[in-house]
CSV table of C-alpha atoms and ligand atoms in Angstrom, one decimal:
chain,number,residue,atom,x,y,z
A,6,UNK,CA,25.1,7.3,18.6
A,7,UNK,CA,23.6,6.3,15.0
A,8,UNK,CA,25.8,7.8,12.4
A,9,UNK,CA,23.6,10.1,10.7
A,10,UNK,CA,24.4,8.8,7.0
A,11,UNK,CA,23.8,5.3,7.7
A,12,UNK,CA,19.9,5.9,8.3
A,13,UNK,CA,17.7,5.4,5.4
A,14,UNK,CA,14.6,6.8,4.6
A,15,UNK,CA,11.4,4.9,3.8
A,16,UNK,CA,8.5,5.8,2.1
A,17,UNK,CA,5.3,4.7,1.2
A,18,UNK,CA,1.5,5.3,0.5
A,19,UNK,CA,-2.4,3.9,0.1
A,20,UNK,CA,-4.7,5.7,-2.1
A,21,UNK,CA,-7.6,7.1,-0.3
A,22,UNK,CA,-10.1,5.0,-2.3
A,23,UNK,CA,-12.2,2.9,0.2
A,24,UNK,CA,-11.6,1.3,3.3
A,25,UNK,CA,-8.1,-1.3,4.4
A,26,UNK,CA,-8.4,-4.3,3.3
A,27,UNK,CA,-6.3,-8.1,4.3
A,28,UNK,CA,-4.4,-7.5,1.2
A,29,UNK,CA,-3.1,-4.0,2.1
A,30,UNK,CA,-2.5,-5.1,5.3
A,31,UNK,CA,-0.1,-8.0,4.5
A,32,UNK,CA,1.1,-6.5,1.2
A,33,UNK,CA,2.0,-3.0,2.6
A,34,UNK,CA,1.6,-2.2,6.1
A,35,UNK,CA,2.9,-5.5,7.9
A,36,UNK,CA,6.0,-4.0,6.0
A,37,UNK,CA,5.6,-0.4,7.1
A,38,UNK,CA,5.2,-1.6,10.5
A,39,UNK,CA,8.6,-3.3,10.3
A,40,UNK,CA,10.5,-1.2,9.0
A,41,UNK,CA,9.6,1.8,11.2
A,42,UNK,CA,10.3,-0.4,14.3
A,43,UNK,CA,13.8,-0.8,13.1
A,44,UNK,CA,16.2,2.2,13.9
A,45,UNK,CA,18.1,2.0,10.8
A,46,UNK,CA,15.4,4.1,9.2
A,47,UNK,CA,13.3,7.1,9.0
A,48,UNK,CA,9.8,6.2,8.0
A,49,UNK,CA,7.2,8.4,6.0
A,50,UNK,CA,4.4,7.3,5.4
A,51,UNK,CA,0.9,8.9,3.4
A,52,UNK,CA,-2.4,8.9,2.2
A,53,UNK,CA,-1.8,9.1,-1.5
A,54,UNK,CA,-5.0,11.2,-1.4
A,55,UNK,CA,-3.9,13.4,-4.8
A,56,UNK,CA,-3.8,9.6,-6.8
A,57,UNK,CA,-7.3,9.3,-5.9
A,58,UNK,CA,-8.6,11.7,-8.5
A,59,UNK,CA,-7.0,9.6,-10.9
A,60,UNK,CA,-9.8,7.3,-11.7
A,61,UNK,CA,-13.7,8.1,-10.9
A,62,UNK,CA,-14.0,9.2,-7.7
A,63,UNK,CA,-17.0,10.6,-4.8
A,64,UNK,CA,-16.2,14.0,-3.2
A,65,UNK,CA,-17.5,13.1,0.1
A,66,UNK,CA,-15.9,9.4,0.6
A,67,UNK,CA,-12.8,10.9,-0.2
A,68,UNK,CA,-13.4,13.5,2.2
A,69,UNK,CA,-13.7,10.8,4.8
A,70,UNK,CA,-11.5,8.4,3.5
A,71,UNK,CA,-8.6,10.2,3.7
A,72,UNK,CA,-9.1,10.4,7.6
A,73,UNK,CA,-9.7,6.8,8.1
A,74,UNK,CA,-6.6,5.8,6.1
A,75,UNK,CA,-4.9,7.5,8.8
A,76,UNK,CA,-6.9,6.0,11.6
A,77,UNK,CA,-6.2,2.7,10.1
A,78,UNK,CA,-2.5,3.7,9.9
A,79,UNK,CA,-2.7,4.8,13.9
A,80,UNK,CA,-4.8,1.4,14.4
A,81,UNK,CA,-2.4,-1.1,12.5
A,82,UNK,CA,0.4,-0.3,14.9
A,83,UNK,CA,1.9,2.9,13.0
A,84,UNK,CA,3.4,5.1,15.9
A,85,UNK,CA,3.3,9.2,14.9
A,86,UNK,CA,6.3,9.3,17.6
A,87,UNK,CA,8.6,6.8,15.0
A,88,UNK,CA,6.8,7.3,11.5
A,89,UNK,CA,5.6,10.9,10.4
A,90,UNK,CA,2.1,10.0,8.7
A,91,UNK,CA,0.9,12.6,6.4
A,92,UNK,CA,-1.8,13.4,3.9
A,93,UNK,CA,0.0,13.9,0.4
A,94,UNK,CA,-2.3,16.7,-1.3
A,95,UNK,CA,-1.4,18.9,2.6
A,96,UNK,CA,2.2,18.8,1.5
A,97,UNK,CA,1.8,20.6,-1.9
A,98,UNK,CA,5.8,20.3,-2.5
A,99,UNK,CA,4.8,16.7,-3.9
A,100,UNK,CA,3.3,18.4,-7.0
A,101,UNK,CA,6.2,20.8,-8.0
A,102,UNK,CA,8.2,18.3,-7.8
A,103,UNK,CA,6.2,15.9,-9.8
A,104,UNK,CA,6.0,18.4,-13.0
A,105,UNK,CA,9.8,19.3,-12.7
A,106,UNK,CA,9.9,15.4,-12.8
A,107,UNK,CA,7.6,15.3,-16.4
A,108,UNK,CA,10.4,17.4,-18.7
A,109,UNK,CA,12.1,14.0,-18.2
A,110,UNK,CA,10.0,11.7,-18.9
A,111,UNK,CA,7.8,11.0,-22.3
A,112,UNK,CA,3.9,10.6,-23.0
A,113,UNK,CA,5.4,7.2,-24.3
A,114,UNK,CA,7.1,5.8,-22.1
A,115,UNK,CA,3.6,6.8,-19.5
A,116,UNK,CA,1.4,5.0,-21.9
A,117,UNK,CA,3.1,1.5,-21.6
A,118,UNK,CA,3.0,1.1,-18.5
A,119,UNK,CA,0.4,-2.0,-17.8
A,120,UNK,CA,-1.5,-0.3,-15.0
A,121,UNK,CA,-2.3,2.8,-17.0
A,122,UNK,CA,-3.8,0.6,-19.6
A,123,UNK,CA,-5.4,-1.5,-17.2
A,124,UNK,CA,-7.3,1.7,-15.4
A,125,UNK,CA,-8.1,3.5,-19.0
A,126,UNK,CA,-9.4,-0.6,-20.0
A,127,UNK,CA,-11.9,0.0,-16.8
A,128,UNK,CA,-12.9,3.8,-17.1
A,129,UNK,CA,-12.3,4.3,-21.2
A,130,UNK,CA,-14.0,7.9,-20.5
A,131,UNK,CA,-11.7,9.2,-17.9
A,132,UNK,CA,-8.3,8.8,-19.8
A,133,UNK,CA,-6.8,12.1,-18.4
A,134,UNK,CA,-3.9,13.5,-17.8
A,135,UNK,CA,-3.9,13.0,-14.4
A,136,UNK,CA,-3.7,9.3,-14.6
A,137,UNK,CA,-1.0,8.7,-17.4
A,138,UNK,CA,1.3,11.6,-14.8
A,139,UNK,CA,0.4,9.1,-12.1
A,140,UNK,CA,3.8,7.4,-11.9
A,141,UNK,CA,5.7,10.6,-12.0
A,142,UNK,CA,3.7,11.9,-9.1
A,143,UNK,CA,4.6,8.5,-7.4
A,144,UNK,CA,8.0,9.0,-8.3
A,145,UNK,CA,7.8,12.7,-6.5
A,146,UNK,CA,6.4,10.9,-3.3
A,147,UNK,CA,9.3,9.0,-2.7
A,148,UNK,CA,12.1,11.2,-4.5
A,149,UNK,CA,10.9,14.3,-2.2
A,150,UNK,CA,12.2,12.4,0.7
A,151,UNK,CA,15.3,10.8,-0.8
A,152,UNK,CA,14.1,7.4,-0.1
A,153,UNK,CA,15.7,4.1,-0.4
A,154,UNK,CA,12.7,1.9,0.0
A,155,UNK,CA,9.4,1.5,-0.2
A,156,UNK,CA,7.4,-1.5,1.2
A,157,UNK,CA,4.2,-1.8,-1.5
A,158,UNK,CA,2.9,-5.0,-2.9
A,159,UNK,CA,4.6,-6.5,-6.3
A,160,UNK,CA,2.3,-5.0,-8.8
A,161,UNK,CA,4.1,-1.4,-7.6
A,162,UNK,CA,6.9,-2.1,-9.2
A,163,UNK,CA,6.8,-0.7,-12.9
A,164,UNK,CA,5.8,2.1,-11.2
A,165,UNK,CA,9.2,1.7,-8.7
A,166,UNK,CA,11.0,1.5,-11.9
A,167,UNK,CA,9.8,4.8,-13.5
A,168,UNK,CA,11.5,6.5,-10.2
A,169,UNK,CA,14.1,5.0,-10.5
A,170,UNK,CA,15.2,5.8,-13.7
A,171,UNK,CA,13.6,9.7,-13.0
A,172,UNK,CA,16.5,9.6,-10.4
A,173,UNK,CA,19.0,8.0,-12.5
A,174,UNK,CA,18.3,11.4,-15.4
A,175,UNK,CA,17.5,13.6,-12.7
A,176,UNK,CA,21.0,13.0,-11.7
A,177,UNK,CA,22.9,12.6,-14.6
A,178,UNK,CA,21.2,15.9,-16.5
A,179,UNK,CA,21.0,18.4,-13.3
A,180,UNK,CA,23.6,16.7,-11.1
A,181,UNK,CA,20.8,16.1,-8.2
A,182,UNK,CA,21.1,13.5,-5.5
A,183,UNK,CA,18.6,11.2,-5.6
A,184,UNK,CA,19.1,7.4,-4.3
A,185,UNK,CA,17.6,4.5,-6.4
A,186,UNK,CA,14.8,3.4,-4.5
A,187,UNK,CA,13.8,-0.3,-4.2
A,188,UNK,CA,10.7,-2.0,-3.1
A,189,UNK,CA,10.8,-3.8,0.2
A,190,UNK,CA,8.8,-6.8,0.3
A,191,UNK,CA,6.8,-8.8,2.7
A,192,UNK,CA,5.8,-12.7,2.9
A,193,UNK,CA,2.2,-11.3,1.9
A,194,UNK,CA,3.4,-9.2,-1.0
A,195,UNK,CA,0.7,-10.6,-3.2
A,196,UNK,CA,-2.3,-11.9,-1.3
A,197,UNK,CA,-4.9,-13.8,-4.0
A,198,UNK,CA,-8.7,-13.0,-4.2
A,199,UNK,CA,-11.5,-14.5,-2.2
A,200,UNK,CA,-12.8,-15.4,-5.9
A,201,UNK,CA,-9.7,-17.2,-6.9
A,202,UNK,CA,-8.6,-15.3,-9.9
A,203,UNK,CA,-6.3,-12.2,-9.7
A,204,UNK,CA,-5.3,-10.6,-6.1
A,205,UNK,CA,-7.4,-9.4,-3.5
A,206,UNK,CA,-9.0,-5.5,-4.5
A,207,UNK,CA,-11.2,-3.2,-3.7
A,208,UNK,CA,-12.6,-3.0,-6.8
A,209,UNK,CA,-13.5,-6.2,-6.9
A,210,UNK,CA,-16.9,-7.2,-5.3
A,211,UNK,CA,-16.0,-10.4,-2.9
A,212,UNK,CA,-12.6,-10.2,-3.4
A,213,UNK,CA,-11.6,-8.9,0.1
A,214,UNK,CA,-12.4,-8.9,3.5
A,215,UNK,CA,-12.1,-5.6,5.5
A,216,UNK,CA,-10.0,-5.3,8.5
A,217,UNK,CA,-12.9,-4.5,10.3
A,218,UNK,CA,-15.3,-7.6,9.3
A,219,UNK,CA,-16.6,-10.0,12.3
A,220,UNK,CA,-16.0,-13.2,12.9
A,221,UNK,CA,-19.0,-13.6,11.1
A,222,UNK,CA,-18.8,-12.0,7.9
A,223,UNK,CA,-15.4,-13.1,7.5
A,224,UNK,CA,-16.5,-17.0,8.0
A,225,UNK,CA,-19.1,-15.9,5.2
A,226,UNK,CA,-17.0,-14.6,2.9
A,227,UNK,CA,-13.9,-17.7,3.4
A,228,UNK,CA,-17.4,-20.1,3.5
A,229,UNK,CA,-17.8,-18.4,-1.1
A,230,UNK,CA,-14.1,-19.2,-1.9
A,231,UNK,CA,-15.1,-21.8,-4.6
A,232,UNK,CA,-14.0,-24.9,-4.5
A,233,UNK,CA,-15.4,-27.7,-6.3
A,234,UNK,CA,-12.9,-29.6,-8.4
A,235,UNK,CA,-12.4,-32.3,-11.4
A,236,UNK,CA,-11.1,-35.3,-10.3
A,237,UNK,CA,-7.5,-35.9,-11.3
A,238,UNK,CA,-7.5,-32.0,-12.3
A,239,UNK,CA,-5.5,-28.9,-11.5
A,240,UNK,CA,-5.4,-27.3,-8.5
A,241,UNK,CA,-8.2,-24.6,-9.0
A,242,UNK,CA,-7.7,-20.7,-8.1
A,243,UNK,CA,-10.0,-21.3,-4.7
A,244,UNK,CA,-8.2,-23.7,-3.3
A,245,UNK,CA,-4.8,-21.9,-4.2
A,246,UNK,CA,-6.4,-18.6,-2.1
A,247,UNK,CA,-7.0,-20.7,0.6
A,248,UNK,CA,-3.3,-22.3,0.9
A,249,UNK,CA,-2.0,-19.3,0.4
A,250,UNK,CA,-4.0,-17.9,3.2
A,251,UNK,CA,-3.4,-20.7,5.5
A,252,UNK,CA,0.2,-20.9,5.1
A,253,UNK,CA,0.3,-16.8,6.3
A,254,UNK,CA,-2.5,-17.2,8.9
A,255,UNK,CA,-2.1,-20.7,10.3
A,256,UNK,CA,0.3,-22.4,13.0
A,257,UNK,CA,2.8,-24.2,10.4
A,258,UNK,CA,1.6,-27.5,11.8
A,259,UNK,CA,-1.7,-27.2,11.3
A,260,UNK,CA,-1.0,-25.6,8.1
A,261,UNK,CA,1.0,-29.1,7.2
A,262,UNK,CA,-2.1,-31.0,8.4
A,263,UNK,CA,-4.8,-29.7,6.0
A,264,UNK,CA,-2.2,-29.9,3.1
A,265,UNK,CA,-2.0,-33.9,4.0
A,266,UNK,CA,-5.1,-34.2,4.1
A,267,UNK,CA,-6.1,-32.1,1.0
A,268,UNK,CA,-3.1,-34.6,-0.7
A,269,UNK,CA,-4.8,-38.0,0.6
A,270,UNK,CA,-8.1,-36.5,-0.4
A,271,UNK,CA,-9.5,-36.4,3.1
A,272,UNK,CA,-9.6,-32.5,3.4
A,273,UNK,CA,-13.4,-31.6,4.2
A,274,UNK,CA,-12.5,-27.8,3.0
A,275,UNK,CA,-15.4,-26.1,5.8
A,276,UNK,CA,-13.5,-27.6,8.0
A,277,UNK,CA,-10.1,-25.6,6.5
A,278,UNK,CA,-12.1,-22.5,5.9
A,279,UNK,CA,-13.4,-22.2,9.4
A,280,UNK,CA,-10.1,-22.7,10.7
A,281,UNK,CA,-9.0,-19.9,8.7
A,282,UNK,CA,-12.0,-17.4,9.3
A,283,UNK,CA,-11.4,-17.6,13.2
A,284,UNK,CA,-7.4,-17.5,13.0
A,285,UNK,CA,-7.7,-14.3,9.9
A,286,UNK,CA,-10.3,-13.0,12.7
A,287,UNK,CA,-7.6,-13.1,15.7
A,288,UNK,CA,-5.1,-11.3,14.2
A,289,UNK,CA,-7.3,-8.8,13.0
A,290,UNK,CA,-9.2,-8.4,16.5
A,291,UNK,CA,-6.6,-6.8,18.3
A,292,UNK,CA,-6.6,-3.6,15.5
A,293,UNK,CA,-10.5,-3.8,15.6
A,294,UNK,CA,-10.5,-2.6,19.4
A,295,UNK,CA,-8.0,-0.1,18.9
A,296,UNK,CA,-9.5,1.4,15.9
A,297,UNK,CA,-12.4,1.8,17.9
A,298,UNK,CA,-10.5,3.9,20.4
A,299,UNK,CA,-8.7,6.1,18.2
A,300,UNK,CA,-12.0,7.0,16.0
A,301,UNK,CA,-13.5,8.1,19.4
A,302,UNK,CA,-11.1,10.6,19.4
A,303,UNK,CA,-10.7,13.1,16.4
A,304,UNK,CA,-9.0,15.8,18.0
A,305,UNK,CA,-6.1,13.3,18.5
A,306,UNK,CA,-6.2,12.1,14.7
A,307,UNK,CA,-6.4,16.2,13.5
A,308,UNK,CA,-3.6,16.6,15.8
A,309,UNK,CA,-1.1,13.7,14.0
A,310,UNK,CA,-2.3,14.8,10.7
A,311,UNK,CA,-1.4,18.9,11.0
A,312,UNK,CA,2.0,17.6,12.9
A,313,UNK,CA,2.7,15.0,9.9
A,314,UNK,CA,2.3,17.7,7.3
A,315,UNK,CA,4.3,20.3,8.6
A,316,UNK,CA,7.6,17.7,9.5
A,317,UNK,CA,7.0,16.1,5.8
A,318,UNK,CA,7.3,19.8,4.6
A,319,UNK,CA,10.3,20.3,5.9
A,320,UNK,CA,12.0,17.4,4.4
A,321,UNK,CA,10.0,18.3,1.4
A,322,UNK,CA,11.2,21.7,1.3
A,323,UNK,CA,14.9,20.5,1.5
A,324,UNK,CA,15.1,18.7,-1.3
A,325,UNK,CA,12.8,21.1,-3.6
A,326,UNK,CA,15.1,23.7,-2.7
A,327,UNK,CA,18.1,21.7,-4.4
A,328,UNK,CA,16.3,20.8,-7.5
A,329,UNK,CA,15.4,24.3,-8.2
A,330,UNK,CA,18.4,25.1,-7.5
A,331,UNK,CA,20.2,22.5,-10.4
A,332,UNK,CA,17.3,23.4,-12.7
A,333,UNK,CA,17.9,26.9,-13.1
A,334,UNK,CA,14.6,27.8,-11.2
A,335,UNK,CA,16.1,29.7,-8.5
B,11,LIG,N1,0.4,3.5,-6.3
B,11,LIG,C1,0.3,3.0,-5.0
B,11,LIG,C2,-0.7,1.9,-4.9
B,11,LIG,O1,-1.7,1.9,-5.7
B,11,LIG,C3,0.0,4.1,-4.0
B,11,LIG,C4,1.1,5.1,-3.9
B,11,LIG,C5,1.0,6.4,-4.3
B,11,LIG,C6,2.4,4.9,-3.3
B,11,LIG,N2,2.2,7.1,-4.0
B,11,LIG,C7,3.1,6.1,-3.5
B,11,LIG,C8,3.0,3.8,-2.8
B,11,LIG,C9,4.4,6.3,-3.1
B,11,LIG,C10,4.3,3.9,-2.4
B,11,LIG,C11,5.0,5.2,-2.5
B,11,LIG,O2,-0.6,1.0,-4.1
């Protein structure tokens, strides 16, 4: 028998704003994956649906994207028996919690944080509320459930820090039990863009490829990664994506091979990129079936998504009850 105290929680979340991509996939759910197949925790994990509305967004793809998060969830290897997958804005306990969470935590300390000014940088007419309280309704998602760790790619972490020190006042002022949750990080954690500046995003065009791209397209889009070079120069951002890629995607032989060869100045890089297209293409075949499968069959999906909800409510519940409690709100 697994002593009860010893089992961790986990948490974690995608926002519902467009289709999976390779760099989700090796920065988040590679890591979800692992850690709900280990029995030392208890894994929840969400479509961050609510954070959506924190930037421009369309009614209807949000409608639909919020489904095929979960269907990519289902598709990636999450298991509804081990990990309770949920959609965040059907577990409204997420936003009580998150403005208990704001009388701690100052319109400063929000508007330093470099992804706030990134996103008002990108949409200067939608600086809302909404997104400068996006941390503390990150910090909510994972305080709810008490959890210790949350696998999310490296430019999470400010936001990870935010929760952690809402726990560490949340604790000290109202005498609440909330663990310091750390970020739980894979060999993918930060996967560069198909451009070769900055990491791989949705929201940026040719950046990505989509875990449901053929063969085809994907050989396309490795075929653009620039790289043309200046003899005797650095080691351009193209080249440094494709590297990157090949050490996570290729056998570490070959891997050592092209690197030779790129080092002798022998590398012909179509050669490389083919390589790469068909191997990032094999891994991603075996989700591409099953994803087929799975859509086929809503009722199935609408089943795991009312079953998620109602066991993340009751976790949810638990630990609202307790803060209300310490607060002076009940
Ligand atoms: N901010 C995260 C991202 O953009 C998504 C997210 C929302 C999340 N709530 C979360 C991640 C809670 C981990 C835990 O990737």
């Amino acid at each position: 028998m697994l002593d009860k105290k010893t089992i961790k929680r986990v948490l974690s979340g995608i926002r519902a704003t467009g289709r999976l991509h390779l760099g989700n996939y090796l920065g988040a759910i590679k890591g979800m994956i692992e850690l709900q197949n280990n029995p030392d925790y208890e894994t929840f994990y969400m479509v961050a649906d609510a954070h959506t509305i924190t930037t421009p967004f369309s009614v209807d793809e949000l409608r639909q994207n919020r489904k095929e998060i979960i269907i990519d969830y289902l598709a990636a290897g999450l298991d509804p028996k081990k990990s309770t997958l949920f959609i965040q804005s059907q577990v409204s306990e997420h936003f009580e919690l998150s403005f208990y969470f704001s009388s701690v935590t100052t319109i400063a300390r929000m508007m330093h944080l470099p992804t706030y000014k990134e996103k008002v940088k990108q949409y200067p007419k939608h600086n809302t509320m909404a997104l400068l309280n996006y941390p503390i309704l990150m910090a909510a998602d994972i305080l709810l459930y008490k959890a210790d760790l949350v696998p999310v790619g490296i430019d999470q972490e400010p936001h990870l820090e935010v929760a952690r020190e809402i726990a560490r006042k949340m604790n000290q002022i109202y005498k609440t039990s909330f663990p310091q949750p750390q970020r739980f990080a894979t060999k993918g954690e930060y996967i560069p863009s198909l451009t070769g500046e900055g990491k791989m995003s949705k929201s940026i065009e040719g950046s990505y490829i989509n875990l449901t791209d053929s063969l085809d397209k994907i050989r396309k889009k490795i075929r653009k990664v620039p790289t043309a070079t200046i003899a005797g120069g650095p080691i351009t951002g193209g080249i440094k994506t494709l590297f990157i890629l090949s050490e996570i995607f290729l056998p570490k032989k070959t891997y050592e091979e092209f690197k030779e060869k790129y080092h002798s100045q022998t590398l012909k890089f179509v050669e490389l990129k083919d390589t790469l297209a068909e191997a990032i293409y094999q891994e991603l075949k075996p989700f591409q079936e099953k994803r087929k499968q799975i859509a086929s069959n809503l009722t199935y999906v609408e089943k795991i998504i009312k079953e998620g909800a109602q066991k993340a409510k009751t976790v949810a519940q638990e630990t609202l009850k307790e803060v209300k409690e310490k607060m002076g709100l009940s």
